[in-house]
Coordinates of C-alpha atoms in Angstrom, one line a residue:
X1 CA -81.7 -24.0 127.8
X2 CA -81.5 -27.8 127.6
X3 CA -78.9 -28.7 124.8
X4 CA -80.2 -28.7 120.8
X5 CA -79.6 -30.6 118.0
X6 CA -77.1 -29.6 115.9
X7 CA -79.8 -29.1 112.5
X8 CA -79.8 -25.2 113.6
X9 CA -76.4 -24.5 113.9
X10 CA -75.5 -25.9 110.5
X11 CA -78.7 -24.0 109.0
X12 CA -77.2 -20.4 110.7
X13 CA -73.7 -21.1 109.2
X14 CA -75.3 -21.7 106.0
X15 CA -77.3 -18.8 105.7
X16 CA -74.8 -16.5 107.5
X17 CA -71.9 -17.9 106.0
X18 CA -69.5 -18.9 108.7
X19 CA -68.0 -22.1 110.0
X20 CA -69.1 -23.5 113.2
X21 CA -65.5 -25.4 115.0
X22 CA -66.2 -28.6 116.6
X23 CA -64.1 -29.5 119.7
X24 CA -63.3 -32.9 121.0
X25 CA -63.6 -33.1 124.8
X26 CA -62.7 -36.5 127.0
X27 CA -62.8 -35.3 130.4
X28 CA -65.3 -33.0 132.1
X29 CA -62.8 -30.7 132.6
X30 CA -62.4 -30.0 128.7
X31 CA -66.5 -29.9 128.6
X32 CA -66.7 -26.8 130.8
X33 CA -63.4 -25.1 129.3
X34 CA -64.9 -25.6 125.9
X35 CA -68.4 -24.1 127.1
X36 CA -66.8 -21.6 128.8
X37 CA -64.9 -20.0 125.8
X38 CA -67.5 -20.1 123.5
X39 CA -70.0 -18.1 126.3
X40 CA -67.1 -15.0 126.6
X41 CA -67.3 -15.2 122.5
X42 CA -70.6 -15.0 122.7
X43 CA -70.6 -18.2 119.7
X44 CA -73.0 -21.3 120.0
X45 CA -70.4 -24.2 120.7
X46 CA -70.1 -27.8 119.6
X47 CA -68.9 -30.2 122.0
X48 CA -67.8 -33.8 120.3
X49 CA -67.2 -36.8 121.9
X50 CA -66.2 -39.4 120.0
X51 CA -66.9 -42.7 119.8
X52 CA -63.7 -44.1 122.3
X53 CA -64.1 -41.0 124.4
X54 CA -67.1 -42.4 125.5
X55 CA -65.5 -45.8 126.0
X56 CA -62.5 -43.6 127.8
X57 CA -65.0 -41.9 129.9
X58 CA -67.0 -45.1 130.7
X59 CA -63.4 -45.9 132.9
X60 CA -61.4 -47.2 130.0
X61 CA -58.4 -46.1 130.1
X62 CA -57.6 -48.6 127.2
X63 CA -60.4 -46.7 125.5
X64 CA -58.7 -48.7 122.0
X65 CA -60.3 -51.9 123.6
X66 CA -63.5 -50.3 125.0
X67 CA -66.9 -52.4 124.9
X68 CA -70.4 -51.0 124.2
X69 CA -70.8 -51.0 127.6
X70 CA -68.1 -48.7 128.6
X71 CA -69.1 -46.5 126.0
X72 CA -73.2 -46.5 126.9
X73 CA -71.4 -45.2 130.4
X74 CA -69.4 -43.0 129.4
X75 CA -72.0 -41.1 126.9
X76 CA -74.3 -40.5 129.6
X77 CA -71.4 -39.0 131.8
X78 CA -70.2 -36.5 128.9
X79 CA -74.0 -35.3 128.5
X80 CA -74.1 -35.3 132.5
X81 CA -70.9 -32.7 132.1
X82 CA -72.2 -30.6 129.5
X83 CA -75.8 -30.5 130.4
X84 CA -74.0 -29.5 134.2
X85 CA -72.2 -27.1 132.7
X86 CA -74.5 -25.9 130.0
X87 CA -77.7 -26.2 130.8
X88 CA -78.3 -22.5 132.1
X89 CA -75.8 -21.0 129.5
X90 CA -77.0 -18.0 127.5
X91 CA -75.3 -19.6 124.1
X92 CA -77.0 -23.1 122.0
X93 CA -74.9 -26.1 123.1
X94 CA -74.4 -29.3 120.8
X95 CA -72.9 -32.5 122.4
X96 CA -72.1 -34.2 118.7
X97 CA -70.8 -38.0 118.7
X98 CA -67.7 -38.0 116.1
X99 CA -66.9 -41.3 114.4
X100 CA -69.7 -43.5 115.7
X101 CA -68.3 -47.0 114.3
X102 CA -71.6 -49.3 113.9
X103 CA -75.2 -48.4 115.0
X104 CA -74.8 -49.9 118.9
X105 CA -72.1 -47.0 119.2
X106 CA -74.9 -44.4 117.7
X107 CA -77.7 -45.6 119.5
X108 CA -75.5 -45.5 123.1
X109 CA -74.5 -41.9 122.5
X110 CA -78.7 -41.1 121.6
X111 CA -79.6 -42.8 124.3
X112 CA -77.0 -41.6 126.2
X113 CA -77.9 -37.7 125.8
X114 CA -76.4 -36.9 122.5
X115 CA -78.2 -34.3 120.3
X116 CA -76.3 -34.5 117.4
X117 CA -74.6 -38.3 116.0
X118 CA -72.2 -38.9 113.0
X119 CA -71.8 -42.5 111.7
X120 CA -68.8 -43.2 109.5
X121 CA -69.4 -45.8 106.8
X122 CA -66.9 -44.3 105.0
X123 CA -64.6 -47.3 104.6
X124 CA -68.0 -49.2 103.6
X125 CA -68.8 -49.8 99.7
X126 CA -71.0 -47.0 98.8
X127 CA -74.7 -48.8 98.8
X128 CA -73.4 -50.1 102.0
X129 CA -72.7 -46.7 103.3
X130 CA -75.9 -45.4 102.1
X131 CA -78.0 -48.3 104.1
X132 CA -75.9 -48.1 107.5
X133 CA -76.4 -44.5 107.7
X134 CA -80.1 -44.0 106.3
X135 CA -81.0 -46.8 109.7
X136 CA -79.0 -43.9 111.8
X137 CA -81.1 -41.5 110.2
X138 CA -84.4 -43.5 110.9
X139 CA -83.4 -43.6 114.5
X140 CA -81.5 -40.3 115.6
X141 CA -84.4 -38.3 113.5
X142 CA -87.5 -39.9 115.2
X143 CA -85.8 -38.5 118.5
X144 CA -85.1 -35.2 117.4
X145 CA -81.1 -35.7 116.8
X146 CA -79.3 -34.2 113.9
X147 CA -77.2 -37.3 111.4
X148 CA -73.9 -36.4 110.3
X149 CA -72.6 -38.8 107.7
X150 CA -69.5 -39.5 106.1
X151 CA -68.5 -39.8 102.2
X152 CA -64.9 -40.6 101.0
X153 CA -61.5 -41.6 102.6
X154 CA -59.2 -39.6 105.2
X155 CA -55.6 -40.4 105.5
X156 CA -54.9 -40.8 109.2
X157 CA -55.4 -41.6 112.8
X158 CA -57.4 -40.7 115.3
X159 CA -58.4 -42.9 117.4
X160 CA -59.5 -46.1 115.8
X161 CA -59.8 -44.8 112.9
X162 CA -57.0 -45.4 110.7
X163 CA -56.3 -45.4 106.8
X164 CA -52.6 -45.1 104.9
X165 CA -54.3 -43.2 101.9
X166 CA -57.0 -40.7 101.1
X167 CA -59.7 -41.4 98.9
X168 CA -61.5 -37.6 97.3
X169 CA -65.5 -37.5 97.6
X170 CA -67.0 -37.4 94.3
X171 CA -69.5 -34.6 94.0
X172 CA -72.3 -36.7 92.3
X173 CA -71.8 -39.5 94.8
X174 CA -72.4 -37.0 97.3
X175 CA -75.6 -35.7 96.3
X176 CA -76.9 -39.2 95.6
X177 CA -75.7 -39.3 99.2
X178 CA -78.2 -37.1 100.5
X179 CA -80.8 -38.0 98.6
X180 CA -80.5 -41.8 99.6
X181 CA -80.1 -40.9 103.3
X182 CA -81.6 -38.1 104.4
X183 CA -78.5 -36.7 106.3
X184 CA -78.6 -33.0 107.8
X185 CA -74.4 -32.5 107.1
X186 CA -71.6 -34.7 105.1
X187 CA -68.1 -35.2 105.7
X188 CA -66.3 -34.9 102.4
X189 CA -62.6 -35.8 102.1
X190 CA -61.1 -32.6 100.5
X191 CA -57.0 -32.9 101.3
X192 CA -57.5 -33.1 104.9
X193 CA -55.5 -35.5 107.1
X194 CA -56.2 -37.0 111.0
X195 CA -53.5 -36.9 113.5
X196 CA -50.7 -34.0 113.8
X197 CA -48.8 -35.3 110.7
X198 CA -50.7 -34.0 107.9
X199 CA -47.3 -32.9 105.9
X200 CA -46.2 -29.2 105.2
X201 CA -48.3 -26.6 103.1
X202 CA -51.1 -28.8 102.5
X203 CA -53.5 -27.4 99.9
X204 CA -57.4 -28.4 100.2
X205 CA -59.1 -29.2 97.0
X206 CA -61.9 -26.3 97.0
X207 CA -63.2 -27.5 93.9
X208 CA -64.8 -30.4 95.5
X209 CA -67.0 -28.6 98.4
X210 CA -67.4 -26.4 95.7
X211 CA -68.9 -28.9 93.2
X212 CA -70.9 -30.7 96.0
X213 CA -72.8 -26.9 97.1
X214 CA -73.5 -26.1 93.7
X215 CA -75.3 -29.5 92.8
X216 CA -77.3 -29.7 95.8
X217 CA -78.6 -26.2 95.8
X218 CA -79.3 -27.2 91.6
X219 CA -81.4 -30.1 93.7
X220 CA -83.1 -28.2 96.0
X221 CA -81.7 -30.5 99.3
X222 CA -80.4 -28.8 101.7
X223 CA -76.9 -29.9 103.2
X224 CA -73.4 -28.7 105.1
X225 CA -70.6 -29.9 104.1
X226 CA -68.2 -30.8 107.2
X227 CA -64.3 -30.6 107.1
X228 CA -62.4 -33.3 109.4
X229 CA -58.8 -33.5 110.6
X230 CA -58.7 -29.9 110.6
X231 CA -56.6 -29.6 113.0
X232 CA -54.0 -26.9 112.8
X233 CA -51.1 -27.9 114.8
X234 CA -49.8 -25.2 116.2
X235 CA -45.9 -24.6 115.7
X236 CA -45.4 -22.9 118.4
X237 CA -47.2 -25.2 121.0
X238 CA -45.6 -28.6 118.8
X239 CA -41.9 -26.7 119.8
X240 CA -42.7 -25.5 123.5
X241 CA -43.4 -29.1 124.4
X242 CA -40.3 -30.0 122.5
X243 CA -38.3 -28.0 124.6
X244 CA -40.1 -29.2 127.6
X245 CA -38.8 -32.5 126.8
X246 CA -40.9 -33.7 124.7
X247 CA -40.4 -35.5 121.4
X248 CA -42.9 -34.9 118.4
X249 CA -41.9 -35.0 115.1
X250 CA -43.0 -34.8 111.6
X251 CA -46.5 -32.5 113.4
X252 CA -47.8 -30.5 110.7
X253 CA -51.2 -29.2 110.5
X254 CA -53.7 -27.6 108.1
X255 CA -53.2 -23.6 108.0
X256 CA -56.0 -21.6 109.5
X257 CA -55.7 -19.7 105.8
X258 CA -56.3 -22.7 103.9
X259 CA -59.2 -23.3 106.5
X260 CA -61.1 -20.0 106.0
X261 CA -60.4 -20.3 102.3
X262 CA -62.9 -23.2 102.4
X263 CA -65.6 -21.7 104.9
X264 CA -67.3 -19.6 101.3
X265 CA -67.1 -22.9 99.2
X266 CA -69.6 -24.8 101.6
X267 CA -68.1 -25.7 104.4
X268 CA -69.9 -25.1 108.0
X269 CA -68.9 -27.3 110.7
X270 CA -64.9 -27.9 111.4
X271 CA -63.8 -30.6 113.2
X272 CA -60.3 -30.1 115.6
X273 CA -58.8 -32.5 117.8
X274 CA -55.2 -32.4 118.1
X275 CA -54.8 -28.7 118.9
X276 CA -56.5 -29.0 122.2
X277 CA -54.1 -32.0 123.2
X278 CA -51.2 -30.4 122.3
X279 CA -51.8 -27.3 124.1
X280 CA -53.1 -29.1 127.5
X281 CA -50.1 -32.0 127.1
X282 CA -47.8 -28.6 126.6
X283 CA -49.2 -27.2 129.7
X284 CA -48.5 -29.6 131.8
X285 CA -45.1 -30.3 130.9
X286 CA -44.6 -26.6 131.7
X287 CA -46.3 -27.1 135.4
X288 CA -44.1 -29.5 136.1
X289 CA -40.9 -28.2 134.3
X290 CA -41.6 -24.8 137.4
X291 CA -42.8 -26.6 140.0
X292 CA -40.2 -29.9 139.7
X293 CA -41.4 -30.6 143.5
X294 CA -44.6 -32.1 142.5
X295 CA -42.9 -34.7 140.5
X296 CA -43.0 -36.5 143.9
X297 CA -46.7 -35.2 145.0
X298 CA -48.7 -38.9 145.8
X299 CA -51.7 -37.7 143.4
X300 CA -50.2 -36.0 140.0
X301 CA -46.6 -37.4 140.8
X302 CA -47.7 -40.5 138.4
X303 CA -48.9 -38.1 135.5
X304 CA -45.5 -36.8 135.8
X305 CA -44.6 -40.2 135.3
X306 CA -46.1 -41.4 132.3
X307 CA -44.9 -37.8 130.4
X308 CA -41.5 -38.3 131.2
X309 CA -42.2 -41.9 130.1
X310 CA -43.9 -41.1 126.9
X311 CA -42.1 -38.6 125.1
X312 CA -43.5 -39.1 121.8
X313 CA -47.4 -38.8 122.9
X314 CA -49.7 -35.8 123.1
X315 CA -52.9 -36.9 123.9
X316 CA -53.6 -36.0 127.9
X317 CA -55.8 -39.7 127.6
X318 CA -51.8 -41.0 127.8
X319 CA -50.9 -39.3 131.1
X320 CA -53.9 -38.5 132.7
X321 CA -55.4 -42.1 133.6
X322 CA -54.1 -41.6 137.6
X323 CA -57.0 -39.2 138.1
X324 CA -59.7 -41.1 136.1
X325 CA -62.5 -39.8 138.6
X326 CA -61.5 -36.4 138.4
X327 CA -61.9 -37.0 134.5
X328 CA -65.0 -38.7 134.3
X329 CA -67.1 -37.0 137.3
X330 CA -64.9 -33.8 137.6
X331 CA -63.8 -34.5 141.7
X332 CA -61.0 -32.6 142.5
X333 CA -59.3 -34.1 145.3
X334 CA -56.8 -31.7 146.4
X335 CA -54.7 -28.4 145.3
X336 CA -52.0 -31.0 143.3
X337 CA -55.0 -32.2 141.2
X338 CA -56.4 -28.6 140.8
X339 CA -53.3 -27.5 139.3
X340 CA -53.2 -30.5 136.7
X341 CA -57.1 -30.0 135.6
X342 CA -56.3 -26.3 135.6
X343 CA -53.2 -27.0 133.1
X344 CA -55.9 -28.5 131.0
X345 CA -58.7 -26.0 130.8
X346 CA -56.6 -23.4 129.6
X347 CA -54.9 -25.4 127.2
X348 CA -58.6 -25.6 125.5
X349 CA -59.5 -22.0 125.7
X350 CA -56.2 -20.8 124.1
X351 CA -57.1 -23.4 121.4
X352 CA -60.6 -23.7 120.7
X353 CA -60.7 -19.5 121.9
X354 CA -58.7 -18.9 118.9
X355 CA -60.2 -21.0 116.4
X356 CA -63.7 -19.6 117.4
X357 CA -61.9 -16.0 115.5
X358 CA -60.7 -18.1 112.8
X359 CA -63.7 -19.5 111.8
X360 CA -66.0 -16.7 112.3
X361 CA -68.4 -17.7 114.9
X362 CA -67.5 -15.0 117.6
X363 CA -70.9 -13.1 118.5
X364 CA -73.0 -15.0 116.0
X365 CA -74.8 -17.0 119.1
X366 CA -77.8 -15.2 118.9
X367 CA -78.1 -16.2 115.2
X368 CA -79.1 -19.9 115.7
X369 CA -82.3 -20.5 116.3
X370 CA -82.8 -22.6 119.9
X371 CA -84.8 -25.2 119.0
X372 CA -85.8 -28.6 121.4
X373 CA -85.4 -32.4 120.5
X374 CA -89.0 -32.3 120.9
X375 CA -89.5 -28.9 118.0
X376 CA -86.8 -31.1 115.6
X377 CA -88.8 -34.5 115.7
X378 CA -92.0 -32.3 114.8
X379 CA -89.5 -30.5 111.7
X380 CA -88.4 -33.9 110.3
X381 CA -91.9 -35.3 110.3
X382 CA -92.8 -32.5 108.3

């Protein structure tokens, strides 16, 4: 089935009460890894580029100083890898853009072949917010594609997205949110942190999603409440690349417990990021660590390069720019570069495979209702 909006998914977790993990992907190679494990889960899956993904996979390996034209290319590639790869898959597929910036960025990834589009006018003043993302809204909507919006202040980084302090989502503010806008799901801030250094034993603040469910069902608005920088952070992977000589510090994620905890107070879609790099960036350390020949080989011997040059990093994006076709179109050139992309793909499924458990979705695919761009327009006209 051609991919669907993301409006169904978030009405099956609400109804069935589970949480639905969104994965970031920047190579094609992490689109049909991430497809893959949700099919042998048998859980609908939600692929998320974000916004300087699509600038990476426009050929930017700079992605930080991408232009709107890198990322309009790079949009319609991710949707060409998804819709390759998931087209004919027995499971609903949701290509989701995370962290759109402005409305150019949203309107690329739309026109681009996203079903599903967040725009964060978080850092914005509130009525600001409100009229930035209600324009999304009006636009996404009309053709079908579910709005994500975005309503207090992570701590952070990810990408360019960046803030030294938290600031909580107040409930009220929230529902006013949805009034104003007309959003299908919210990002609240709720204790949760971008990047691997979230600090030890974090503790979400249940209250809040809490607060926000029970006012809008009190309203009658329907609404799912979505949890970013939810990363975990595996120990184990953050010490295996360690040994491998890597060098991150200070990685702490949030705990799949504290996670779950949160799933019955209103929160349905999960955002993880950082997992996924750590496992693929650990992977290939490892390949290289037993096969020390191909340091040398012409095609990966660079990616070798950049690891041993970059210690501290853990996003593939760092070490993977030597094979920026293979990334972008998914050509595999020869055995050396089949081994790397390889490295990557199971990095994903042993990360996003067991987060799929954690969160519940296993088997619950034939829950969500498949439903077209062309059905949704007709559903939010009415």
């Amino acid at each position: 089935m051609p991919l669907v909006p993301l409006r169904p998914l978030l009405e099956a977790t609400d109804r069935y009460g589970f949480a639905q993990g969104a994965f970031n992907v920047n190579a094609v190679a992490q689109a049909k890894a991430v497809i893959e494990v949700h099919e042998m889960f048998r859980s609908a899956a939600i692929l998320q580029g974000a916004d300087l993904a699509n600038g990476f996979m426009g050929g930017r390996g700079d992605f930080m100083n991408a232009t709107l034209e890198d990322k309009q290319k790079g949009a319609k590639n991710i949707a060409a890898a998804v819709r390759k790869y998931g087209e004919h898959s027995p499971i609903p597929i949701v290509l989701h853009l995370d962290h759109g910036k402005d409305f150019d960025s949203v309107k690329a990834a739309v026109d681009g072949g996203y079903t599903s589009v967040m725009i964060d006018g978080s850092s914005l003043a509130f009525d600001k917010n409100v009229e930035l993302t209600r324009e999304v809204v009006k636009y996404a909507h009309a053709r079908g594609v579910t709005v994500e919006g975005e309503l207090g202040v992570l701590a952070g980084v990810e990408d360019h997205v960046f803030s030294g302090s938290s600031t909580y989502t107040n409930p009220m503010d929230a529902v006013k949110f949805f009034q104003q806008t007309g959003v299908d799901c919210l990002a609240i801030s709720y204790g949760t942190m971008h990047g691997a250094a979230k600090g030890k034993d974090v503790k979400l603040r249940r209250e809040i999603p809490i607060a926000v469910k029970e006012c809008l069902r009190h309203e009658g608005i329907f609404g799912v409440l979505v949890s970013h920088g939810s990363s975990t952070v595996p120990r184990y992977i953050v010490d295996e690349i360690n040994a491998l000589g890597g060098n991150i510090q200070n990685a702490y994620g949030i705990s799949a417990a504290e996670l779950k905890a949160a799933i019955p107070c209103g929160i349905g879609k999960i955002n993880v990021d950082t997992d996924i790099r750590l496992a693929a960036t650990r992977n290939m350390r490892e390949y290289f660590a037993a096969h020390p020949e191909k340091q040398a080989s012409p095609s990966i011997g660079p990616i070798w390069a950049l690891l041993d040059q970059k210690r501290e990093a853990f996003d593939p994006r760092a070490f993977l720019t030597p094979i920026m076709d293979t990334l972008m179109y998914g050509d595999i050139p020869d055995s050396d570069v089949a081994d790397i992309i390889g490295c990557v793909e199971r990095g994903v499924k042993e990360a996003v495979g067991t987060l799929i458990v954690e969160f519940g979705s296993y088997g619950k695919a034939p829950l969500v209702e498949q439903v077209t761009l062309e059905q949704m327009i007709e559903r939010y006209k009415a």
